[in-house]
Amino acid sequence: MSGALQKAEEEVVQTIDQTVKNIKSNVNEVKKDVEKNIAEKVDDITKELEKSAKSLEETTDKIGSKIDNTSQAIKSNLEEASLKTEKSVNDAVKSGEKLIGDLASEAKKTFDSAEQKLDAKFSKIGSTADSTLEDVKNGLRHF
């Protein structure tokens, strides 16, 4: 019996060895599958992150471009408004200067005219006074 027992024992050992090898092989295959799946998922996540980063970069560029365009438009509008304001102020100053010149000219004409009229009146008064004085002198001589 010892030969049969030993043979049975060897068969059990072989079966256990084979089962352990099969388990190790299955574990290795599962491990490789898990590693492959993890690698694929990491690749997928990496690709999605790269797409997101590219999209974010494009969006950032678009926003930056819009900000640049908007700030340029604002700057142009401010410059244009500044030039228009400066022109309006210059026009107003010129208009004011002309108005002051016109008013001064009219005032001088009015003053000159009044002065001439006064001179004429005083001359007439002087002539009339002289004439009246002469008449009075002549009238007194008759007395």
mmCIF file of C-alpha atoms in Angstrom:
data_model
loop_
_atom_site.group_PDB
_atom_site.id
_atom_site.type_symbol
_atom_site.label_atom_id
_atom_site.label_comp_id
_atom_site.label_asym_id
_atom_site.label_seq_id
_atom_site.Cartn_x
_atom_site.Cartn_y
_atom_site.Cartn_z
ATOM 1 C CA MET A 1 0.000 0.000 0.000
ATOM 2 C CA SER A 2 2.722 2.289 0.496
ATOM 3 C CA GLY A 3 3.328 2.432 -3.270
ATOM 4 C CA ALA A 4 -0.314 3.263 -3.911
ATOM 5 C CA LEU A 5 -0.269 5.834 -1.121
ATOM 6 C CA GLN A 6 2.869 7.360 -2.451
ATOM 7 C CA LYS A 7 1.394 7.425 -5.972
ATOM 8 C CA ALA A 8 -1.791 9.059 -4.676
ATOM 9 C CA GLU A 9 0.292 11.549 -2.757
ATOM 10 C CA GLU A 10 2.284 12.411 -5.899
ATOM 11 C CA GLU A 11 -0.936 12.837 -7.883
ATOM 12 C CA VAL A 12 -2.308 15.175 -5.198
ATOM 13 C CA VAL A 13 0.970 17.142 -5.206
ATOM 14 C CA GLN A 14 0.912 17.322 -9.023
ATOM 15 C CA THR A 15 -2.733 18.395 -8.993
ATOM 16 C CA ILE A 16 -1.995 21.041 -6.366
ATOM 17 C CA ASP A 17 1.083 22.203 -8.336
ATOM 18 C CA GLN A 18 -0.963 22.371 -11.534
ATOM 19 C CA THR A 19 -3.774 24.228 -9.748
ATOM 20 C CA VAL A 20 -1.280 26.710 -8.251
ATOM 21 C CA LYS A 21 0.286 27.220 -11.726
ATOM 22 C CA ASN A 22 -3.183 27.733 -13.217
ATOM 23 C CA ILE A 23 -4.091 30.198 -10.449
ATOM 24 C CA LYS A 24 -0.779 32.069 -10.945
ATOM 25 C CA SER A 25 -1.376 32.124 -14.705
ATOM 26 C CA ASN A 26 -4.944 33.369 -14.220
ATOM 27 C CA VAL A 27 -3.761 35.993 -11.713
ATOM 28 C CA ASN A 28 -1.043 37.123 -14.153
ATOM 29 C CA GLU A 29 -3.587 37.346 -16.994
ATOM 30 C CA VAL A 30 -6.018 39.287 -14.805
ATOM 31 C CA LYS A 31 -3.142 41.496 -13.641
ATOM 32 C CA LYS A 32 -2.121 42.166 -17.278
ATOM 33 C CA ASP A 33 -5.759 42.888 -18.215
ATOM 34 C CA VAL A 34 -6.131 45.269 -15.255
ATOM 35 C CA GLU A 35 -2.841 47.001 -16.119
ATOM 36 C CA LYS A 36 -3.908 47.249 -19.774
ATOM 37 C CA ASN A 37 -7.322 48.652 -18.772
ATOM 38 C CA ILE A 38 -5.676 51.123 -16.395
ATOM 39 C CA ALA A 39 -3.226 52.192 -19.126
ATOM 40 C CA GLU A 40 -6.098 52.644 -21.598
ATOM 41 C CA LYS A 41 -8.095 54.661 -19.064
ATOM 42 C CA VAL A 42 -5.030 56.795 -18.284
ATOM 43 C CA ASP A 43 -4.538 57.360 -22.034
ATOM 44 C CA ASP A 44 -8.229 58.273 -22.438
ATOM 45 C CA ILE A 45 -8.061 60.651 -19.475
ATOM 46 C CA THR A 46 -4.811 62.159 -20.796
ATOM 47 C CA LYS A 47 -6.366 62.696 -24.239
ATOM 48 C CA GLU A 48 -9.448 64.309 -22.695
ATOM 49 C CA LEU A 49 -7.242 66.540 -20.538
ATOM 50 C CA GLU A 50 -5.215 67.528 -23.615
ATOM 51 C CA LYS A 51 -8.460 68.332 -25.486
ATOM 52 C CA SER A 52 -9.697 70.346 -22.517
ATOM 53 C CA ALA A 53 -6.378 72.178 -22.258
ATOM 54 C CA LYS A 54 -6.430 72.946 -25.993
ATOM 55 C CA SER A 55 -10.043 74.126 -25.778
ATOM 56 C CA LEU A 56 -9.188 76.264 -22.754
ATOM 57 C CA GLU A 57 -6.207 77.721 -24.599
ATOM 58 C CA GLU A 58 -8.373 78.503 -27.649
ATOM 59 C CA THR A 59 -11.014 80.077 -25.422
ATOM 60 C CA THR A 60 -8.329 82.088 -23.632
ATOM 61 C CA ASP A 61 -6.970 83.257 -27.001
ATOM 62 C CA LYS A 62 -10.472 84.232 -28.164
ATOM 63 C CA ILE A 63 -11.152 86.102 -24.926
ATOM 64 C CA GLY A 64 -7.757 87.799 -25.134
ATOM 65 C CA SER A 65 -8.448 88.771 -28.734
ATOM 66 C CA LYS A 66 -11.876 90.134 -27.820
ATOM 67 C CA ILE A 67 -10.359 92.071 -24.914
ATOM 68 C CA ASP A 68 -7.679 93.481 -27.235
ATOM 69 C CA ASN A 69 -10.274 94.405 -29.869
ATOM 70 C CA THR A 70 -12.560 95.969 -27.275
ATOM 71 C CA SER A 71 -9.767 97.943 -25.625
ATOM 72 C CA GLN A 72 -8.552 99.099 -29.054
ATOM 73 C CA ALA A 73 -12.097 100.197 -29.961
ATOM 74 C CA ILE A 74 -12.445 102.031 -26.640
ATOM 75 C CA LYS A 75 -9.066 103.697 -27.173
ATOM 76 C CA SER A 76 -10.041 104.741 -30.714
ATOM 77 C CA ASN A 77 -13.391 106.077 -29.516
ATOM 78 C CA LEU A 78 -11.709 108.031 -26.718
ATOM 79 C CA GLU A 79 -9.125 109.455 -29.114
ATOM 80 C CA GLU A 80 -11.860 110.410 -31.581
ATOM 81 C CA ALA A 81 -13.966 111.979 -28.824
ATOM 82 C CA SER A 82 -10.891 113.825 -27.560
ATOM 83 C CA LEU A 83 -10.174 115.212 -31.030
ATOM 84 C CA LYS A 84 -13.813 116.234 -31.493
ATOM 85 C CA THR A 85 -13.836 117.881 -28.069
ATOM 86 C CA GLU A 86 -10.579 119.687 -28.811
ATOM 87 C CA LYS A 87 -11.965 120.876 -32.167
ATOM 88 C CA SER A 88 -15.207 122.005 -30.516
ATOM 89 C CA VAL A 89 -13.263 123.904 -27.858
ATOM 90 C CA ASN A 90 -11.027 125.492 -30.516
ATOM 91 C CA ASP A 91 -14.072 126.425 -32.596
ATOM 92 C CA ALA A 92 -15.768 127.893 -29.524
ATOM 93 C CA VAL A 93 -12.631 129.869 -28.625
ATOM 94 C CA LYS A 94 -12.335 131.185 -32.202
ATOM 95 C CA SER A 95 -16.035 132.025 -32.232
ATOM 96 C CA GLY A 96 -15.676 133.760 -28.861
ATOM 97 C CA GLU A 97 -12.639 135.673 -30.080
ATOM 98 C CA LYS A 98 -14.518 136.767 -33.200
ATOM 99 C CA LEU A 99 -17.550 137.746 -31.130
ATOM 100 C CA ILE A 100 -15.361 139.753 -28.741
ATOM 101 C CA GLY A 101 -13.638 141.404 -31.725
ATOM 102 C CA ASP A 102 -17.007 142.200 -33.326
ATOM 103 C CA LEU A 103 -18.364 143.576 -30.044
ATOM 104 C CA ALA A 104 -15.236 145.673 -29.502
ATOM 105 C CA SER A 105 -15.483 146.997 -33.058
ATOM 106 C CA GLU A 106 -19.173 147.856 -32.622
ATOM 107 C CA ALA A 107 -18.461 149.501 -29.255
ATOM 108 C CA LYS A 108 -15.670 151.583 -30.853
ATOM 109 C CA LYS A 109 -17.962 152.589 -33.724
ATOM 110 C CA THR A 110 -20.706 153.523 -31.267
ATOM 111 C CA PHE A 111 -18.236 155.449 -29.099
ATOM 112 C CA ASP A 112 -16.729 157.221 -32.128
ATOM 113 C CA SER A 113 -20.202 158.083 -33.412
ATOM 114 C CA ALA A 114 -21.263 159.361 -30.001
ATOM 115 C CA GLU A 115 -18.041 161.365 -29.741
ATOM 116 C CA GLN A 116 -18.625 162.904 -33.183
ATOM 117 C CA LYS A 117 -22.216 163.743 -32.265
ATOM 118 C CA LEU A 118 -21.076 165.285 -28.990
ATOM 119 C CA ASP A 119 -18.367 167.267 -30.793
ATOM 120 C CA ALA A 120 -20.939 168.444 -33.335
ATOM 121 C CA LYS A 121 -23.385 169.412 -30.570
ATOM 122 C CA PHE A 122 -20.692 171.208 -28.598
ATOM 123 C CA SER A 123 -19.548 172.976 -31.780
ATOM 124 C CA LYS A 124 -23.129 173.972 -32.525
ATOM 125 C CA ILE A 125 -23.644 175.064 -28.910
ATOM 126 C CA GLY A 126 -20.365 176.975 -29.094
ATOM 127 C CA SER A 127 -21.376 178.618 -32.388
ATOM 128 C CA THR A 128 -24.823 179.415 -31.072
ATOM 129 C CA ALA A 129 -23.334 180.762 -27.859
ATOM 130 C CA ASP A 130 -20.861 182.872 -29.827
ATOM 131 C CA SER A 131 -23.637 184.088 -32.077
ATOM 132 C CA THR A 132 -25.889 184.847 -29.110
ATOM 133 C CA LEU A 133 -23.056 186.593 -27.346
ATOM 134 C CA GLU A 134 -22.420 188.707 -30.440
ATOM 135 C CA ASP A 135 -26.142 189.457 -30.676
ATOM 136 C CA VAL A 136 -26.181 190.445 -27.011
ATOM 137 C CA LYS A 137 -23.115 192.636 -27.496
ATOM 138 C CA ASN A 138 -24.643 194.209 -30.574
ATOM 139 C CA GLY A 139 -27.934 194.662 -28.785
ATOM 140 C CA LEU A 140 -26.247 196.353 -25.883
ATOM 141 C CA ARG A 141 -24.473 198.731 -28.161
ATOM 142 C CA HIS A 142 -27.779 199.992 -29.391
ATOM 143 C CA PHE A 143 -28.687 201.043 -25.953
#
